[in-house]
Amino acid sequence: MLIQRPADIPSSEITPKSVYLQRRQFIQNTLGLGALALLPEALQAKSSDFPRLKKSPYSTSETPTPYDKVTNYNNFYEFGSSKSAPALLAKYFKTTPWSVRIDGAVEKPGTYTLEDILKPHTLEERIYRLRCVEAWSMVIPWVGFPLADLLKRFGPTANAKYVAFETLHDPEQMPGQKSRFSLDWPYVEGLRMDEAMHPLTILAMGLYGETLPKQNGAPLRLVVPWKYGFKSIKSIVRIHFTETRPATTWGRMGPDEYGFYANVNPAVDHPRWSQKTERKLGGGFFSSLFKQETRFLNGYAEQVGHLYAGMDLSKAF
Ligand SMILES: Nc1nc2c(c(=O)[nH]1)N[C@H]1C(S)=C(S)[C@@H](COP(=O)(O)O)O[C@H]1N2
Ligand SMILES: [Mo]
């Protein structure tokens, strides 16, 4: 996250050509040749692993980042620390069978299969911006459901003040976990209970209408749109209710750089760079030259600002 700044590689050079061509072929067959040219690239990737998705009123109206950018420019240190590594190294990552352990201050602890976890929930499409702490952003059409709906099913007790999350630890499959010069494994994150229960916070298992690509955190990841991207932990195997504030991976690396709250805030700079502006990825050559202003809470202040009323956000960053 802090070390590398690779040059942008055109995504057409990264996406395996066969996949790219198949996708184009599918769209041509469905819509006819002429339609293809008229469609924004964002829509060209749409397929239908999840038919009849409910549209969410929480979606942003901004134009989504092209699919190839979303799936080839990733932070997923378990698969290497460069932006292009996860798309290549996560290709054979095994996401079935998958289970999630629910434990801590909760009435129904246990290990649940992914099917059990997902069964009762209605999936919807939520178009959210994701703002990385490194000052780039994307807009992604996620497929998911509110985290609150899941947490309520398992009955958090009165002692549940925070929710902690853990990513799979499996160095045989995740080559980044073999490196001694990377993060502490497993990757862990956490939210205050009210943040976790907010309707904007979702668990995602898809994007662009298809099953979540492995490099984006399959089979199940968190998405918290008003916080820096590192909060949105990928490939979750454990959800743990705690009374005390849980440790976070990036907080351990640099407590002065990556706070627990990690709220997007142009007024609080990262110690080594400004957070006032950002570069929206995938808008083409010219747009990559122009920075746009970062908005407080990533544009979601109206919905979640009240969660931080009275707090000194320069200290609780
Ligand atoms: N387990 C795990 N989750 C993670 C990360 C990671 O390295 N490991 N990177 C985080 C960071 S820094 C960002 S910006 C987002 C990127 O999500 P995306 O690749 O789907 O855009 O994932 C977050 N979740
Ligand atoms: Mo990030």
Short mmCIF file of C-alpha atoms and ligand atoms in Angstrom, two decimals:
data_model
loop_
_atom_site.label_atom_id
_atom_site.label_comp_id
_atom_site.label_asym_id
_atom_site.label_seq_id
_atom_site.Cartn_x
_atom_site.Cartn_y
_atom_site.Cartn_z
CA MET A 1 0.00 0.00 0.00
CA LEU A 2 2.75 2.47 0.78
CA ILE A 3 5.73 1.17 -1.11
CA GLN A 4 4.85 0.64 -4.71
CA ARG A 5 3.73 3.06 -7.32
CA PRO A 6 3.75 1.09 -10.52
CA ALA A 7 3.14 2.81 -13.81
CA ASP A 8 -0.39 2.35 -15.09
CA ILE A 9 -0.52 -0.58 -17.46
CA PRO A 10 -3.38 -0.44 -19.97
CA SER A 11 -5.85 -3.04 -18.76
CA SER A 12 -6.14 -4.51 -22.25
CA GLU A 13 -2.59 -5.73 -21.80
CA ILE A 14 -3.40 -7.50 -18.54
CA THR A 15 -6.78 -9.10 -19.16
CA PRO A 16 -6.18 -12.44 -20.85
CA LYS A 17 -7.08 -11.80 -24.44
CA SER A 18 -9.42 -14.79 -24.68
CA VAL A 19 -11.49 -13.54 -21.76
CA TYR A 20 -11.61 -10.08 -23.21
CA LEU A 21 -12.71 -11.36 -26.61
CA GLN A 22 -15.29 -13.73 -25.14
CA ARG A 23 -16.85 -10.88 -23.24
CA ARG A 24 -17.01 -8.73 -26.37
CA GLN A 25 -18.47 -11.63 -28.31
CA PHE A 26 -21.18 -12.16 -25.69
CA ILE A 27 -22.21 -8.53 -25.88
CA GLN A 28 -22.19 -8.51 -29.67
CA ASN A 29 -24.36 -11.60 -29.80
CA THR A 30 -26.79 -10.15 -27.31
CA LEU A 31 -27.03 -6.61 -28.49
CA GLY A 32 -25.82 -6.60 -32.04
CA LEU A 33 -22.62 -5.17 -33.35
CA GLY A 34 -23.71 -1.56 -33.53
CA ALA A 35 -24.81 -1.39 -29.92
CA LEU A 36 -21.37 -2.27 -28.65
CA ALA A 37 -19.80 0.94 -29.77
CA LEU A 38 -22.53 2.99 -28.12
CA LEU A 39 -22.23 1.37 -24.70
CA PRO A 40 -19.94 2.86 -22.09
CA GLU A 41 -17.13 0.41 -21.35
CA ALA A 42 -18.50 0.08 -17.82
CA LEU A 43 -21.65 -1.60 -19.07
CA GLN A 44 -19.95 -3.82 -21.60
CA ALA A 45 -18.73 -6.16 -18.85
CA LYS A 46 -22.20 -6.85 -17.48
CA SER A 47 -23.23 -10.48 -17.27
CA SER A 48 -25.86 -12.11 -15.10
CA ASP A 49 -24.65 -14.37 -12.29
CA PHE A 50 -27.29 -12.61 -10.16
CA PRO A 51 -30.42 -12.00 -12.25
CA ARG A 52 -33.01 -9.46 -11.11
CA LEU A 53 -30.86 -7.54 -8.67
CA LYS A 54 -32.69 -4.94 -6.64
CA LYS A 55 -31.32 -1.43 -7.22
CA SER A 56 -30.37 0.41 -4.07
CA PRO A 57 -31.36 3.98 -3.19
CA TYR A 58 -27.91 4.24 -1.56
CA SER A 59 -26.12 4.03 -4.92
CA THR A 60 -24.10 6.96 -6.20
CA SER A 61 -25.02 8.34 -9.61
CA GLU A 62 -21.35 8.61 -10.62
CA THR A 63 -20.17 6.63 -13.63
CA PRO A 64 -18.71 3.27 -12.61
CA THR A 65 -15.01 2.61 -13.18
CA PRO A 66 -14.46 0.24 -16.14
CA TYR A 67 -14.55 -3.45 -15.20
CA ASP A 68 -11.02 -4.08 -16.38
CA LYS A 69 -9.67 -1.40 -14.06
CA VAL A 70 -11.70 -2.66 -11.09
CA THR A 71 -10.35 -6.18 -11.58
CA ASN A 72 -6.74 -5.44 -12.55
CA TYR A 73 -5.73 -2.66 -10.18
CA ASN A 74 -6.06 -4.15 -6.71
CA ASN A 75 -4.73 -3.99 -3.20
CA PHE A 76 -4.68 -7.53 -1.82
CA TYR A 77 -1.35 -8.05 -0.09
CA GLU A 78 -1.98 -11.77 0.41
CA PHE A 79 -1.31 -11.96 -3.34
CA GLY A 80 1.56 -9.50 -3.54
CA SER A 81 2.04 -5.81 -2.95
CA SER A 82 1.83 -4.53 -6.52
CA LYS A 83 -1.50 -3.47 -8.00
CA SER A 84 -1.29 -5.96 -10.85
CA ALA A 85 -0.22 -9.02 -8.82
CA PRO A 86 -3.58 -10.06 -7.28
CA ALA A 87 -5.29 -10.51 -10.67
CA LEU A 88 -2.52 -12.89 -11.71
CA LEU A 89 -1.71 -14.69 -8.45
CA ALA A 90 -5.26 -15.16 -7.15
CA LYS A 91 -6.34 -17.03 -10.28
CA TYR A 92 -6.23 -20.48 -8.64
CA PHE A 93 -7.30 -19.38 -5.17
CA LYS A 94 -9.85 -21.91 -3.88
CA THR A 95 -13.02 -20.26 -2.58
CA THR A 96 -15.21 -23.37 -2.34
CA PRO A 97 -15.92 -24.87 0.10
CA TRP A 98 -15.84 -21.81 2.37
CA SER A 99 -16.99 -21.27 5.92
CA VAL A 100 -17.13 -18.36 8.32
CA ARG A 101 -16.65 -18.59 12.07
CA ILE A 102 -18.92 -16.35 14.13
CA ASP A 103 -17.84 -15.98 17.74
CA GLY A 104 -17.24 -13.75 20.74
CA ALA A 105 -20.06 -11.78 22.38
CA VAL A 106 -22.87 -13.41 20.42
CA GLU A 107 -25.79 -15.74 21.20
CA LYS A 108 -25.34 -18.16 18.31
CA PRO A 109 -21.63 -18.70 17.79
CA GLY A 110 -20.52 -21.36 15.34
CA THR A 111 -18.87 -22.16 12.06
CA TYR A 112 -21.27 -21.63 9.20
CA THR A 113 -20.93 -22.58 5.56
CA LEU A 114 -21.03 -19.75 3.04
CA GLU A 115 -24.39 -21.11 1.84
CA ASP A 116 -25.81 -20.82 5.39
CA ILE A 117 -24.43 -17.32 5.68
CA LEU A 118 -26.01 -16.13 2.42
CA LYS A 119 -29.27 -18.09 2.29
CA PRO A 120 -31.77 -15.70 3.91
CA HIS A 121 -30.46 -12.53 2.28
CA THR A 122 -31.77 -10.66 -0.73
CA LEU A 123 -28.89 -9.43 -2.83
CA GLU A 124 -28.92 -5.98 -4.31
CA GLU A 125 -26.71 -3.81 -6.47
CA ARG A 126 -25.01 -0.95 -4.63
CA ILE A 127 -22.91 1.44 -6.68
CA TYR A 128 -20.36 2.84 -4.23
CA ARG A 129 -17.22 4.89 -4.46
CA LEU A 130 -14.14 3.36 -2.91
CA ARG A 131 -11.45 5.85 -1.89
CA CYS A 132 -8.06 4.33 -1.16
CA VAL A 133 -5.81 5.96 1.44
CA GLU A 134 -3.24 6.24 -1.38
CA ALA A 135 -5.42 8.95 -2.96
CA TRP A 136 -6.99 7.12 -5.87
CA SER A 137 -10.65 6.20 -6.15
CA MET A 138 -13.01 3.98 -8.09
CA VAL A 139 -16.77 3.60 -8.40
CA ILE A 140 -17.87 -0.02 -8.22
CA PRO A 141 -21.28 -1.68 -8.73
CA TRP A 142 -21.19 -4.17 -5.86
CA VAL A 143 -23.56 -7.07 -5.32
CA GLY A 144 -24.29 -7.58 -1.64
CA PHE A 145 -26.56 -7.05 1.35
CA PRO A 146 -26.42 -5.03 4.58
CA LEU A 147 -23.98 -6.40 7.17
CA ALA A 148 -26.53 -5.46 9.87
CA ASP A 149 -28.96 -8.09 8.56
CA LEU A 150 -26.34 -10.79 9.06
CA LEU A 151 -25.16 -9.60 12.48
CA LYS A 152 -28.71 -9.45 13.86
CA ARG A 153 -29.32 -13.10 12.92
CA PHE A 154 -26.59 -14.28 15.27
CA GLY A 155 -27.66 -12.13 18.22
CA PRO A 156 -24.87 -9.87 19.44
CA THR A 157 -25.00 -9.59 23.26
CA ALA A 158 -24.86 -6.35 25.29
CA ASN A 159 -21.08 -6.77 25.49
CA ALA A 160 -20.68 -6.56 21.72
CA LYS A 161 -19.24 -3.06 21.27
CA TYR A 162 -17.13 -3.81 18.18
CA VAL A 163 -17.06 -6.29 15.32
CA ALA A 164 -13.71 -7.72 14.21
CA PHE A 165 -13.06 -9.43 10.87
CA GLU A 166 -10.35 -11.81 9.74
CA THR A 167 -9.12 -12.85 6.29
CA LEU A 168 -8.10 -16.42 5.48
CA HIS A 169 -4.55 -17.36 6.46
CA ASP A 170 -3.24 -19.94 4.02
CA PRO A 171 0.32 -19.25 2.83
CA GLU A 172 0.19 -22.26 0.47
CA GLN A 173 -2.48 -20.45 -1.51
CA MET A 174 -1.62 -16.88 -0.67
CA PRO A 175 2.01 -16.32 -1.66
CA GLY A 176 2.13 -12.84 -0.11
CA GLN A 177 1.74 -14.46 3.31
CA LYS A 178 5.09 -16.20 2.89
CA SER A 179 6.95 -12.91 2.84
CA ARG A 180 8.55 -11.77 6.07
CA PHE A 181 8.60 -8.20 4.78
CA SER A 182 4.89 -7.80 4.32
CA LEU A 183 1.98 -7.40 6.73
CA ASP A 184 1.16 -9.35 9.90
CA TRP A 185 -1.10 -12.23 8.94
CA PRO A 186 -3.98 -12.85 8.99
CA TYR A 187 -5.26 -9.46 7.82
CA VAL A 188 -7.66 -8.15 10.49
CA GLU A 189 -10.02 -5.19 10.58
CA GLY A 190 -12.79 -3.89 12.81
CA LEU A 191 -15.73 -1.52 13.13
CA ARG A 192 -17.56 0.05 16.02
CA MET A 193 -20.95 -1.64 16.44
CA ASP A 194 -22.94 1.37 15.20
CA GLU A 195 -20.74 1.59 12.08
CA ALA A 196 -21.19 -2.12 11.43
CA MET A 197 -24.98 -1.79 11.83
CA HIS A 198 -25.29 1.24 9.54
CA PRO A 199 -27.32 0.40 6.40
CA LEU A 200 -24.51 1.70 4.14
CA THR A 201 -22.17 -1.06 5.38
CA ILE A 202 -22.47 -4.16 3.23
CA LEU A 203 -21.00 -7.58 2.69
CA ALA A 204 -20.32 -8.12 -1.01
CA MET A 205 -20.12 -11.36 -2.97
CA GLY A 206 -20.23 -9.88 -6.44
CA LEU A 207 -19.51 -6.91 -8.64
CA TYR A 208 -20.72 -5.85 -12.07
CA GLY A 209 -23.45 -8.48 -11.78
CA GLU A 210 -21.02 -11.38 -11.53
CA THR A 211 -19.52 -13.47 -8.76
CA LEU A 212 -16.79 -11.54 -6.98
CA PRO A 213 -13.48 -11.94 -8.82
CA LYS A 214 -10.86 -13.51 -6.56
CA GLN A 215 -8.62 -10.46 -6.65
CA ASN A 216 -11.51 -8.39 -5.29
CA GLY A 217 -11.94 -10.56 -2.18
CA ALA A 218 -13.99 -13.63 -3.10
CA PRO A 219 -16.07 -15.19 -1.83
CA LEU A 220 -17.12 -12.59 0.76
CA ARG A 221 -15.75 -9.14 1.62
CA LEU A 222 -16.71 -6.08 3.54
CA VAL A 223 -17.48 -2.72 1.88
CA VAL A 224 -17.63 0.43 4.02
CA PRO A 225 -17.93 3.28 1.52
CA TRP A 226 -17.19 6.26 3.79
CA LYS A 227 -13.86 4.83 5.02
CA TYR A 228 -10.50 4.40 3.32
CA GLY A 229 -10.30 1.22 1.29
CA PHE A 230 -8.17 -0.73 3.76
CA LYS A 231 -11.21 -1.12 6.08
CA SER A 232 -12.98 -3.16 3.40
CA ILE A 233 -11.41 -6.49 4.31
CA LYS A 234 -11.43 -9.30 1.74
CA SER A 235 -12.00 -13.07 1.83
CA ILE A 236 -13.49 -13.12 5.33
CA VAL A 237 -13.33 -16.32 7.43
CA ARG A 238 -14.16 -14.95 10.87
CA ILE A 239 -16.53 -12.37 12.37
CA HIS A 240 -15.84 -11.79 16.03
CA PHE A 241 -17.89 -9.64 18.45
CA THR A 242 -15.77 -7.91 21.09
CA GLU A 243 -16.13 -5.57 24.04
CA THR A 244 -12.80 -3.83 23.43
CA ARG A 245 -11.53 -2.19 20.27
CA PRO A 246 -9.89 -4.81 18.05
CA ALA A 247 -6.43 -4.44 16.50
CA THR A 248 -6.24 -3.67 12.78
CA THR A 249 -3.52 -4.78 10.37
CA TRP A 250 -2.58 -1.34 9.03
CA GLY A 251 -2.92 0.18 12.49
CA ARG A 252 -0.25 -2.23 13.69
CA MET A 253 2.01 -1.28 10.78
CA GLY A 254 1.72 2.45 11.38
CA PRO A 255 -0.51 3.70 14.19
CA ASP A 256 0.18 7.33 13.22
CA GLU A 257 -0.70 6.69 9.59
CA TYR A 258 -3.66 4.31 9.66
CA GLY A 259 -6.10 5.03 12.46
CA PHE A 260 -8.92 2.79 13.63
CA TYR A 261 -11.65 5.02 12.20
CA ALA A 262 -10.05 5.56 8.78
CA ASN A 263 -12.83 7.93 7.81
CA VAL A 264 -12.20 9.62 4.47
CA ASN A 265 -11.37 13.18 5.45
CA PRO A 266 -9.69 15.81 3.23
CA ALA A 267 -8.96 17.91 6.35
CA VAL A 268 -6.76 15.25 7.97
CA ASP A 269 -3.65 14.52 5.94
CA HIS A 270 -1.78 11.26 6.00
CA PRO A 271 1.60 12.07 7.64
CA ARG A 272 3.36 11.52 4.30
CA TRP A 273 0.87 12.93 1.79
CA SER A 274 -2.21 15.12 1.41
CA GLN A 275 -5.70 13.65 1.46
CA LYS A 276 -7.32 16.73 -0.10
CA THR A 277 -7.53 15.39 -3.64
CA GLU A 278 -7.76 12.06 -5.42
CA ARG A 279 -7.32 10.57 -8.86
CA LYS A 280 -10.36 8.72 -10.18
CA LEU A 281 -9.11 5.65 -12.01
CA GLY A 282 -10.22 4.54 -15.44
CA GLY A 283 -11.56 7.77 -16.85
CA GLY A 284 -9.12 7.74 -19.73
CA PHE A 285 -5.82 9.48 -20.30
CA PHE A 286 -6.96 13.07 -19.82
CA SER A 287 -8.99 12.49 -16.69
CA SER A 288 -5.98 10.78 -15.12
CA LEU A 289 -4.16 14.11 -15.34
CA PHE A 290 -6.77 15.90 -13.27
CA LYS A 291 -7.25 15.43 -9.58
CA GLN A 292 -10.66 15.80 -8.06
CA GLU A 293 -11.42 17.09 -4.59
CA THR A 294 -11.93 14.48 -1.93
CA ARG A 295 -15.18 14.91 -0.04
CA PHE A 296 -15.66 14.49 3.70
CA LEU A 297 -16.68 10.89 4.45
CA ASN A 298 -16.22 10.17 0.75
CA GLY A 299 -19.48 11.98 -0.04
CA TYR A 300 -21.56 10.05 2.49
CA ALA A 301 -21.53 12.73 5.24
CA GLU A 302 -25.28 13.20 5.20
CA GLN A 303 -25.87 9.53 5.97
CA VAL A 304 -23.08 8.81 8.46
CA GLY A 305 -21.84 12.17 9.79
CA HIS A 306 -23.91 11.78 12.98
CA LEU A 307 -21.89 8.70 13.98
CA TYR A 308 -18.94 11.01 14.72
CA ALA A 309 -20.72 13.99 16.31
CA GLY A 310 -18.62 15.56 19.04
CA MET A 311 -15.48 13.60 18.18
CA ASP A 312 -12.19 15.34 17.38
CA LEU A 313 -11.53 13.77 13.99
CA SER A 314 -7.94 15.01 13.88
CA LYS A 315 -7.31 12.68 16.83
CA ALA A 316 -9.84 9.93 16.11
CA PHE A 317 -8.62 9.55 12.51
N1 LIG B 1 -7.42 -9.17 3.21
C1 LIG B 1 -7.16 -8.00 2.62
N2 LIG B 1 -8.16 -7.11 2.45
C2 LIG B 1 -7.93 -5.91 1.86
C3 LIG B 1 -6.61 -5.55 1.46
C4 LIG B 1 -5.57 -6.51 1.64
O1 LIG B 1 -4.39 -6.29 1.31
N3 LIG B 1 -5.88 -7.71 2.21
N4 LIG B 1 -6.38 -4.30 0.90
C5 LIG B 1 -7.35 -3.23 1.24
C6 LIG B 1 -7.15 -1.99 0.49
S1 LIG B 1 -5.81 -1.05 0.95
C7 LIG B 1 -8.02 -1.57 -0.48
S2 LIG B 1 -7.84 -0.05 -1.23
C8 LIG B 1 -9.15 -2.43 -0.92
C9 LIG B 1 -9.07 -2.64 -2.43
O2 LIG B 1 -10.19 -3.33 -2.89
P1 LIG B 1 -10.30 -3.72 -4.46
O3 LIG B 1 -9.01 -4.34 -4.86
O4 LIG B 1 -11.46 -4.62 -4.57
O5 LIG B 1 -10.52 -2.40 -5.18
O6 LIG B 1 -9.13 -3.71 -0.29
C10 LIG B 1 -8.81 -3.71 1.09
N5 LIG B 1 -8.97 -5.04 1.65
MO MO B 2 -6.30 1.11 0.12
#
